[in-house]
Short mmCIF file of N, CA and C in Angstrom, two decimals:
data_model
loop_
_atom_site.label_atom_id
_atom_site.label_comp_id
_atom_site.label_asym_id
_atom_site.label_seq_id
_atom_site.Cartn_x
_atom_site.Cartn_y
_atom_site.Cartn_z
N UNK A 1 -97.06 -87.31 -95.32
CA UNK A 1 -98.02 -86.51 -94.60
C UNK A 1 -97.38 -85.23 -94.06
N UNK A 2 -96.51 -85.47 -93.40
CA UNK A 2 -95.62 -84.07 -93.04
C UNK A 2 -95.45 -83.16 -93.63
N UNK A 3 -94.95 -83.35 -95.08
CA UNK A 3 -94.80 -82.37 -96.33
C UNK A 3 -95.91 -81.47 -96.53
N UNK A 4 -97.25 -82.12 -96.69
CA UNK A 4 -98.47 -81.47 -96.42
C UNK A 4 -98.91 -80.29 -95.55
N UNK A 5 -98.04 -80.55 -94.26
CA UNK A 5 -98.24 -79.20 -93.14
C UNK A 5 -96.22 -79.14 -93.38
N UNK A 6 -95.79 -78.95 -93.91
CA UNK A 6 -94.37 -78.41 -93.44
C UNK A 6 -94.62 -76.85 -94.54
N UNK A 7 -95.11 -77.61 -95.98
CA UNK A 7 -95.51 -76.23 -97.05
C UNK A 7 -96.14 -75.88 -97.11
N UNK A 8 -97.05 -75.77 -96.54
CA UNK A 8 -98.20 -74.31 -96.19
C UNK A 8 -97.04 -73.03 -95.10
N UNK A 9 -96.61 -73.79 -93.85
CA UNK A 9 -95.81 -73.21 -92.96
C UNK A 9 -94.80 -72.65 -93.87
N UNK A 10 -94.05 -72.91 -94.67
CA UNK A 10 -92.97 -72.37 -95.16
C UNK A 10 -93.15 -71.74 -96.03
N UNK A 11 -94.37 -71.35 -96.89
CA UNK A 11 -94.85 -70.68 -98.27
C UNK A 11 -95.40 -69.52 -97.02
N UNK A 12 -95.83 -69.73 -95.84
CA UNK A 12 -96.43 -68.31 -95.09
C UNK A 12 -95.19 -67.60 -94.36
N UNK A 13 -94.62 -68.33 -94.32
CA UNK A 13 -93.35 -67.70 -93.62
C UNK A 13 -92.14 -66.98 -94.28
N UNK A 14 -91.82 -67.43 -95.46
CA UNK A 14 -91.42 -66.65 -96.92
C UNK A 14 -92.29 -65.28 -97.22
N UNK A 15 -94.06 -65.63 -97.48
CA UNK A 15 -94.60 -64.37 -97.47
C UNK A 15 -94.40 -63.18 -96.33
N UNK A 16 -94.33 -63.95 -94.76
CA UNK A 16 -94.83 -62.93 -93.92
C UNK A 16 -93.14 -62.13 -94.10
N UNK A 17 -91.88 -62.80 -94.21
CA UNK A 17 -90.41 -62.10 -94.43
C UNK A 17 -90.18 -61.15 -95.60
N UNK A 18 -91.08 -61.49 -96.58
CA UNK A 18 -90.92 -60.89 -97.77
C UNK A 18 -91.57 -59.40 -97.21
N UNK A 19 -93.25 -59.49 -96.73
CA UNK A 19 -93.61 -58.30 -96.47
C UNK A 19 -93.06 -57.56 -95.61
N UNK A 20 -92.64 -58.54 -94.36
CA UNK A 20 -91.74 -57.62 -93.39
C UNK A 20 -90.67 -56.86 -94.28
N UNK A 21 -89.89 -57.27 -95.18
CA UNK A 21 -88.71 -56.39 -95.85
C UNK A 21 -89.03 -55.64 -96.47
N UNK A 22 -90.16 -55.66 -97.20
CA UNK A 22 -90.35 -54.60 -98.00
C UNK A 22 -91.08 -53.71 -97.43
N UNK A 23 -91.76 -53.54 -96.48
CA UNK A 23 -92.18 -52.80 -95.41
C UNK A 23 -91.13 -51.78 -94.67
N UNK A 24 -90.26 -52.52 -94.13
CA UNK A 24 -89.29 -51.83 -93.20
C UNK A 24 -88.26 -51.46 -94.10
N UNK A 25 -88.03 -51.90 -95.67
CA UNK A 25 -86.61 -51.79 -96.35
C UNK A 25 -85.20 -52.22 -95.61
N UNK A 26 -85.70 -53.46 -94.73
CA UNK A 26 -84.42 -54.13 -94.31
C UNK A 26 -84.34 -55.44 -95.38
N UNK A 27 -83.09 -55.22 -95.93
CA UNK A 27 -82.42 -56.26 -96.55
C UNK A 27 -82.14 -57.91 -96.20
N UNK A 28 -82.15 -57.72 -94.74
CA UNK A 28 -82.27 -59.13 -94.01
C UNK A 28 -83.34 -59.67 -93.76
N UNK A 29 -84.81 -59.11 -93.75
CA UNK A 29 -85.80 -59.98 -93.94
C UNK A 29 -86.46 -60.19 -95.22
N UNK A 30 -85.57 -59.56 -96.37
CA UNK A 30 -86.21 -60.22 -97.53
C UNK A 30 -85.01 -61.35 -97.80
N UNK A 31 -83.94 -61.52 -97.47
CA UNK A 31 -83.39 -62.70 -97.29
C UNK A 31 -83.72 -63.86 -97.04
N UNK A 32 -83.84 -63.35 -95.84
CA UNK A 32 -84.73 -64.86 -94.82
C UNK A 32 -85.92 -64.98 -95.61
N UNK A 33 -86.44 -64.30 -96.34
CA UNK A 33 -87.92 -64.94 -97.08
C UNK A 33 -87.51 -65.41 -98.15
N UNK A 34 -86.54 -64.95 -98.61
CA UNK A 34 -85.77 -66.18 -100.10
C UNK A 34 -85.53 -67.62 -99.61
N UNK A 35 -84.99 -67.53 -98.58
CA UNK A 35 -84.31 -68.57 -97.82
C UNK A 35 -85.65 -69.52 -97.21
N UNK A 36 -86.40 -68.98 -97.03
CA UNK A 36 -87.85 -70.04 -96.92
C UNK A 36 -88.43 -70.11 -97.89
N UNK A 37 -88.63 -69.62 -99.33
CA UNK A 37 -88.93 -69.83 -100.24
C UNK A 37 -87.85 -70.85 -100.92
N UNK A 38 -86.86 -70.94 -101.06
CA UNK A 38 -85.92 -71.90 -101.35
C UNK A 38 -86.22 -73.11 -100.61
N UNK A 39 -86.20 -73.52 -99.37
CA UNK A 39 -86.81 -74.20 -98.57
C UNK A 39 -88.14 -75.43 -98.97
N UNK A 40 -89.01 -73.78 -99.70
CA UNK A 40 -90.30 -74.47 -100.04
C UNK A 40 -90.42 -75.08 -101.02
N UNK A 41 -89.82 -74.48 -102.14
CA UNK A 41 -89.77 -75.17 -103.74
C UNK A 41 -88.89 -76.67 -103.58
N UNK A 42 -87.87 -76.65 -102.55
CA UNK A 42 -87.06 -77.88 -103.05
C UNK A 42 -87.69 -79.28 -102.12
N UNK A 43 -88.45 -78.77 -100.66
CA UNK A 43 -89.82 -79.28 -100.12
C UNK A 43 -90.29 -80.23 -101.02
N UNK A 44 -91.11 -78.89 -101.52
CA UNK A 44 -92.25 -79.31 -102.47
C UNK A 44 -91.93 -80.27 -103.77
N UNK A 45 -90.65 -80.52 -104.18
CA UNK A 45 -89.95 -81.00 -105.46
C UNK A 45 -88.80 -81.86 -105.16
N UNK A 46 -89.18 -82.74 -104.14
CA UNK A 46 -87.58 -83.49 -103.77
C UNK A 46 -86.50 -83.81 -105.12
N UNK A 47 -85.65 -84.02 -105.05
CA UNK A 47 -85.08 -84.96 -105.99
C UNK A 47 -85.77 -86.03 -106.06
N UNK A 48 -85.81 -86.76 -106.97
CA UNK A 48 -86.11 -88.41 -107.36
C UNK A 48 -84.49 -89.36 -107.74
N UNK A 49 -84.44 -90.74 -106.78
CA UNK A 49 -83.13 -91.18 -107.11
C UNK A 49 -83.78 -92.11 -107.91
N UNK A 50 -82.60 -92.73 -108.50
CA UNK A 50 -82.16 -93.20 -109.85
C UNK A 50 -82.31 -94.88 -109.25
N UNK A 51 -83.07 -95.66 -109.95
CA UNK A 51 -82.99 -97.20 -109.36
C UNK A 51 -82.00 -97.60 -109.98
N UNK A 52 -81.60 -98.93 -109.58
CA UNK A 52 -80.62 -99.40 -110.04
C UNK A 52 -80.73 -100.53 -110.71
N UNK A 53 -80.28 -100.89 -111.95
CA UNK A 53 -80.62 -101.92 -112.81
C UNK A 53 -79.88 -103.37 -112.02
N UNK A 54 -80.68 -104.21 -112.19
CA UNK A 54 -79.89 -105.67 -112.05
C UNK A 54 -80.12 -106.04 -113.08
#
């Protein structure tokens, strides 16, 4: 359930950094919007572990 409201928050917060950078042409808030976009994709796509055979 969490996942559900954690990636909406983190897909808007990537956008709102992205526009802030490219707006102002500061390099550090299009960072921080990679960095919540990274966030969001690996969120959204956990790993899956490996069961273990008996």
């Amino acid at each position: 359930m969490s996942r559900w409201i954690v990636l909406p928050i983190l897909a808007l917060a990537a956008i709102t950094f992205y526009s802030i950078g490219n707006f102002s042409s500061l390099i550090v808030f299009l960072i921080i919007g990679f960095m919540f976009e990274m966030a969001f994709w690996f969120k959204a796509f956990p790993k899956r572990r490996k069961k273990l055979k008996r």
